[in-house]
PDB file of C-alpha atoms in Angstrom:
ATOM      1  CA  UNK A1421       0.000   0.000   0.000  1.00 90.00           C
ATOM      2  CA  UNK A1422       1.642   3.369  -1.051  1.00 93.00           C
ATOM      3  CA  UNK A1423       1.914   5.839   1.504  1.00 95.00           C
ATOM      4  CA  UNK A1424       2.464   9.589   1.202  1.00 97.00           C
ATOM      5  CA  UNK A1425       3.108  12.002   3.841  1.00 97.00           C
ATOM      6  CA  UNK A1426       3.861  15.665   3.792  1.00 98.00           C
ATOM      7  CA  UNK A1427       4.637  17.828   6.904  1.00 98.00           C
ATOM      8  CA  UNK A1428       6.262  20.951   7.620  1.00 98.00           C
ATOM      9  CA  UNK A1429       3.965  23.339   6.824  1.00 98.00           C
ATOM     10  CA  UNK A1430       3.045  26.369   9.336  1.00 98.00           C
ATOM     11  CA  UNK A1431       2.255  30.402   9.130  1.00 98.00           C
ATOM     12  CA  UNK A1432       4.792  32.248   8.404  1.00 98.00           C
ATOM     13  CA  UNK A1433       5.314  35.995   7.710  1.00 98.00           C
ATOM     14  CA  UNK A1434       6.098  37.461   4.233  1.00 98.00           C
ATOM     15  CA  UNK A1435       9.908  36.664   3.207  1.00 98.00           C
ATOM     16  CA  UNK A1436       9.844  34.127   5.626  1.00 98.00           C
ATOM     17  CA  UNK A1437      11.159  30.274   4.855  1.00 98.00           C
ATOM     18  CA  UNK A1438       9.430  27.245   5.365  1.00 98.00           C
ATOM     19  CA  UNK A1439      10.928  23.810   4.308  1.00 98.00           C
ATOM     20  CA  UNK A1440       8.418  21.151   3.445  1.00 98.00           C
ATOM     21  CA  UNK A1441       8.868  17.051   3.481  1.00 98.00           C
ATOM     22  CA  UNK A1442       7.541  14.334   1.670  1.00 97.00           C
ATOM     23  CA  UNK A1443       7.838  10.570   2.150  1.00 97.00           C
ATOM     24  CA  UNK A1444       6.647   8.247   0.109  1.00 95.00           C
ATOM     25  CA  UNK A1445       6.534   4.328   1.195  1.00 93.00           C
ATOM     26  CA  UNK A1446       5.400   1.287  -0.543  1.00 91.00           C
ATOM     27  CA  UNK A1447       5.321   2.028  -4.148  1.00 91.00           C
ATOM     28  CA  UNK A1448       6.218  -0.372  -6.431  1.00 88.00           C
ATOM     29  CA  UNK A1449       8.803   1.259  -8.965  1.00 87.00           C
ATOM     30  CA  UNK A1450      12.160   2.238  -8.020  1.00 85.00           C
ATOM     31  CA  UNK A1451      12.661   5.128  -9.970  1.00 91.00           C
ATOM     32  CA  UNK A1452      10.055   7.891 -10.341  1.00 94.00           C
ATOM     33  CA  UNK A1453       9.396  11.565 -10.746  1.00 96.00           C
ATOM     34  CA  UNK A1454       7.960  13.218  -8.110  1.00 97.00           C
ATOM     35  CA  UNK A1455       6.238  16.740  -7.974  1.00 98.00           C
ATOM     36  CA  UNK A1456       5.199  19.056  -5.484  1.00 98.00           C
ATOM     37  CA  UNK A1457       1.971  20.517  -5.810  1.00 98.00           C
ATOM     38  CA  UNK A1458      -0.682  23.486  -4.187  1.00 98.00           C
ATOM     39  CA  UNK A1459      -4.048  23.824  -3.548  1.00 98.00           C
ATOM     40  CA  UNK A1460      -6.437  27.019  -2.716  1.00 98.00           C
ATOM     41  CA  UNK A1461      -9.837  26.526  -1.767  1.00 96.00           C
ATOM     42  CA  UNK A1462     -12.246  26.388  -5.108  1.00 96.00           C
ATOM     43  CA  UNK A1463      -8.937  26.332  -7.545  1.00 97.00           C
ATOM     44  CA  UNK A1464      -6.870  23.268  -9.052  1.00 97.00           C
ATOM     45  CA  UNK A1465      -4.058  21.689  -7.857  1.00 97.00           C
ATOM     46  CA  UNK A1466      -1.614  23.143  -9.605  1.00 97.00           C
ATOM     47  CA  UNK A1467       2.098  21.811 -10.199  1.00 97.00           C
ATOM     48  CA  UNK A1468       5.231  23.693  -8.389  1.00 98.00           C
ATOM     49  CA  UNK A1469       8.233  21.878  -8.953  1.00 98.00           C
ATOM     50  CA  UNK A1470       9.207  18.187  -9.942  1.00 98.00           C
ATOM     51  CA  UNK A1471      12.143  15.999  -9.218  1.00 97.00           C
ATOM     52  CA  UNK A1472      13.171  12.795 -11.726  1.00 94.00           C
ATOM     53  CA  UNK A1473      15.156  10.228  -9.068  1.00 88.00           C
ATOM     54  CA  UNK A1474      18.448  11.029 -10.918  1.00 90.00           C
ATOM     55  CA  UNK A1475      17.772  14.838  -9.220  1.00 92.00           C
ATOM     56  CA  UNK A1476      16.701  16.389 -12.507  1.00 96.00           C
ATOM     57  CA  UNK A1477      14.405  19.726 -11.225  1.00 97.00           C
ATOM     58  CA  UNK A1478      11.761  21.524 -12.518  1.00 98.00           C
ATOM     59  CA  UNK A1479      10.105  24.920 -11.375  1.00 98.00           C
ATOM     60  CA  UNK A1480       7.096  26.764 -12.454  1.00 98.00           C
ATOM     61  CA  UNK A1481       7.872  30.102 -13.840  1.00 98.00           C
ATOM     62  CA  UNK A1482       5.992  31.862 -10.143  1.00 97.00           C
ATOM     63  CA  UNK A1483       8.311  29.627  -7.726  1.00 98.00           C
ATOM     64  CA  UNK A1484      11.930  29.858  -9.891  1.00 98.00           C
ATOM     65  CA  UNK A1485      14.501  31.298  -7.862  1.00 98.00           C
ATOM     66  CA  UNK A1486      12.840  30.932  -4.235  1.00 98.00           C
ATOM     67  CA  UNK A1487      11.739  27.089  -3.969  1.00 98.00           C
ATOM     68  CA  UNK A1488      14.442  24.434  -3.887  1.00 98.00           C
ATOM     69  CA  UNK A1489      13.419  20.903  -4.669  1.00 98.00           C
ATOM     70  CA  UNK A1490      16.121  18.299  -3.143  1.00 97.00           C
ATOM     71  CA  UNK A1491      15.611  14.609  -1.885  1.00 95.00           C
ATOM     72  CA  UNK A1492      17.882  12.473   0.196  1.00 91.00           C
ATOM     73  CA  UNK A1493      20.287  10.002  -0.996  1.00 86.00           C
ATOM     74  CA  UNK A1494      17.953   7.204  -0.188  1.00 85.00           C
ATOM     75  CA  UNK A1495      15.337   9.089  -2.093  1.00 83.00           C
ATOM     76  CA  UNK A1496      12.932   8.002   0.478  1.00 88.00           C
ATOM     77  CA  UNK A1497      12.438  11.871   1.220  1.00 95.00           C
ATOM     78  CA  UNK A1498      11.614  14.971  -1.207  1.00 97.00           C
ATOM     79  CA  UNK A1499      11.925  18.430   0.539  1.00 98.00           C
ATOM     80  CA  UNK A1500      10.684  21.703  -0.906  1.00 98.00           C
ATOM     81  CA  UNK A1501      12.677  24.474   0.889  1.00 98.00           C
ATOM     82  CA  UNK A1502      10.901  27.263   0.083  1.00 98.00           C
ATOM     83  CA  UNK A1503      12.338  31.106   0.643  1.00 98.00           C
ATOM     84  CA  UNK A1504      10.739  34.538   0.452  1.00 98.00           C
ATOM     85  CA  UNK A1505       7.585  33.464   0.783  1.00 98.00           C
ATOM     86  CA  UNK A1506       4.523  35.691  -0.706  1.00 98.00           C
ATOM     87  CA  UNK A1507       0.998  35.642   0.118  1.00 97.00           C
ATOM     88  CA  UNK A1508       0.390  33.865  -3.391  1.00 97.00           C
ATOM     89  CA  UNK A1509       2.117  31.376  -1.867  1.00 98.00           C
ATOM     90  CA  UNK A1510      -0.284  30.199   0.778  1.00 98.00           C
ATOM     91  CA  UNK A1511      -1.770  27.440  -0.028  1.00 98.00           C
ATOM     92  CA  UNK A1512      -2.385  23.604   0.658  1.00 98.00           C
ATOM     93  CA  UNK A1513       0.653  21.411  -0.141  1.00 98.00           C
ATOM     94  CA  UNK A1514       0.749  18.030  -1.628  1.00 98.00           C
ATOM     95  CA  UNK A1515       3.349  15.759  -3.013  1.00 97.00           C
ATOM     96  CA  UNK A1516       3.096  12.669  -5.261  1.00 97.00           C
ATOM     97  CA  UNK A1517       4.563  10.245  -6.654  1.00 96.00           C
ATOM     98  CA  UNK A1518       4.560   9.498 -10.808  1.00 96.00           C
ATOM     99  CA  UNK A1519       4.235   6.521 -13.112  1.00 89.00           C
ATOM    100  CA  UNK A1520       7.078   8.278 -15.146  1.00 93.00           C
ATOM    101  CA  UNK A1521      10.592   7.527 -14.416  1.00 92.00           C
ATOM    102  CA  UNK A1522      11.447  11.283 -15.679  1.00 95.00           C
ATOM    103  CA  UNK A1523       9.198  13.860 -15.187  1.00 96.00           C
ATOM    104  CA  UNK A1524      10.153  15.842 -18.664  1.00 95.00           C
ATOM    105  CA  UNK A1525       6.221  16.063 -20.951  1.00 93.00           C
ATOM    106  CA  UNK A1526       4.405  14.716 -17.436  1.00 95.00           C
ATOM    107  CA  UNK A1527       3.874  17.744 -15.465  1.00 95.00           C
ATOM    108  CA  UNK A1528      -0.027  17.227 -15.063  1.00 95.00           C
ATOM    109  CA  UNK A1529      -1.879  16.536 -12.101  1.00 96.00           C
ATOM    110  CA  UNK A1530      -3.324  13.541 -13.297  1.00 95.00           C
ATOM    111  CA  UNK A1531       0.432  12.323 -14.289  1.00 95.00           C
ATOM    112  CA  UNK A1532       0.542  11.834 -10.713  1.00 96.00           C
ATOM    113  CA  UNK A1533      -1.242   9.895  -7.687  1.00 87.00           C
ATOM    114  CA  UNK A1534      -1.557   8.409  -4.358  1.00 92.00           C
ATOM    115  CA  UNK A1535      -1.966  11.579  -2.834  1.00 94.00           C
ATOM    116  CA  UNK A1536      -1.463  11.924   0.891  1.00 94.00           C
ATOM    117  CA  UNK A1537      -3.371  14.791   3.309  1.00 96.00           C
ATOM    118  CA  UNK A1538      -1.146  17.727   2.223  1.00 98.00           C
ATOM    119  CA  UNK A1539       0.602  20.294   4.634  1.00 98.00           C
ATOM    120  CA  UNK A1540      -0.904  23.969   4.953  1.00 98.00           C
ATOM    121  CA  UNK A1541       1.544  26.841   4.436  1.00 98.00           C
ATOM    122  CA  UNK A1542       0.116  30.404   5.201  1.00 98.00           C
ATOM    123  CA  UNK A1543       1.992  33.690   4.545  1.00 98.00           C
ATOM    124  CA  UNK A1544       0.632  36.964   6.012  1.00 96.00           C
ATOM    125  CA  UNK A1545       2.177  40.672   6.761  1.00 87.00           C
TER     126      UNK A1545
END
């Protein structure tokens, strides 16, 4: 049974830091994409940045240059350290894991699944 579960979430103030964490357990390939993604209430899910298991990265235009997508050498654990935080930025966050061994052409929520209960971020003045 795959498991996902995000935590690090919390309130933060604007051009604060928050770093994020993901682990996945019990899925079946050994070599997958991953992708972080947000939520706000009565919007899609939207994609924020990907991470193929050889640690290729890729950022939405909004995020480039102030979220950092990393994972551990046992790739057991994605992190999204995310700095200078903006009110855009609160949302709810989920990570998931992909059927695609790269993530390059598979940037779509429905590219992804088993998604766990997501972590809150909130930025405010």
């Amino acid at each position: 049974q795959v498991q996902v579960a995000e935590s690090g979430g919390g309130s933060v103030q604007i051009g604060g830091s928050l770093t994020l964490s993901c682990v996945i357990s019990g899925y079946k390939f050994s070599e997958y994409c991953v992708g972080w993604f947000r939520q706000t209430p009565g919007k899609e899910r939207q994609g924020v940045a990907y991470i193929d298991s050889d640690g290729e990265t890729t950022y939405v235009e909004s995020v480039k240059g102030r979220f950092t997508i990393s994972q551990d050498n046992t790739k057991t654990t994605r992190y999204l350290q995310m700095d200078n935080l903006k009110p855009e930025d609160s949302a709810l966050y989920y990570c998931a894991p992909s059927a695609w061994t790269f993530c390059a052409g598979h940037y779509g929520v429905d590219d992804f699944g088993h998604w766990g209960q997501g972590t809150q971020v909130t930025v405010s003045s």
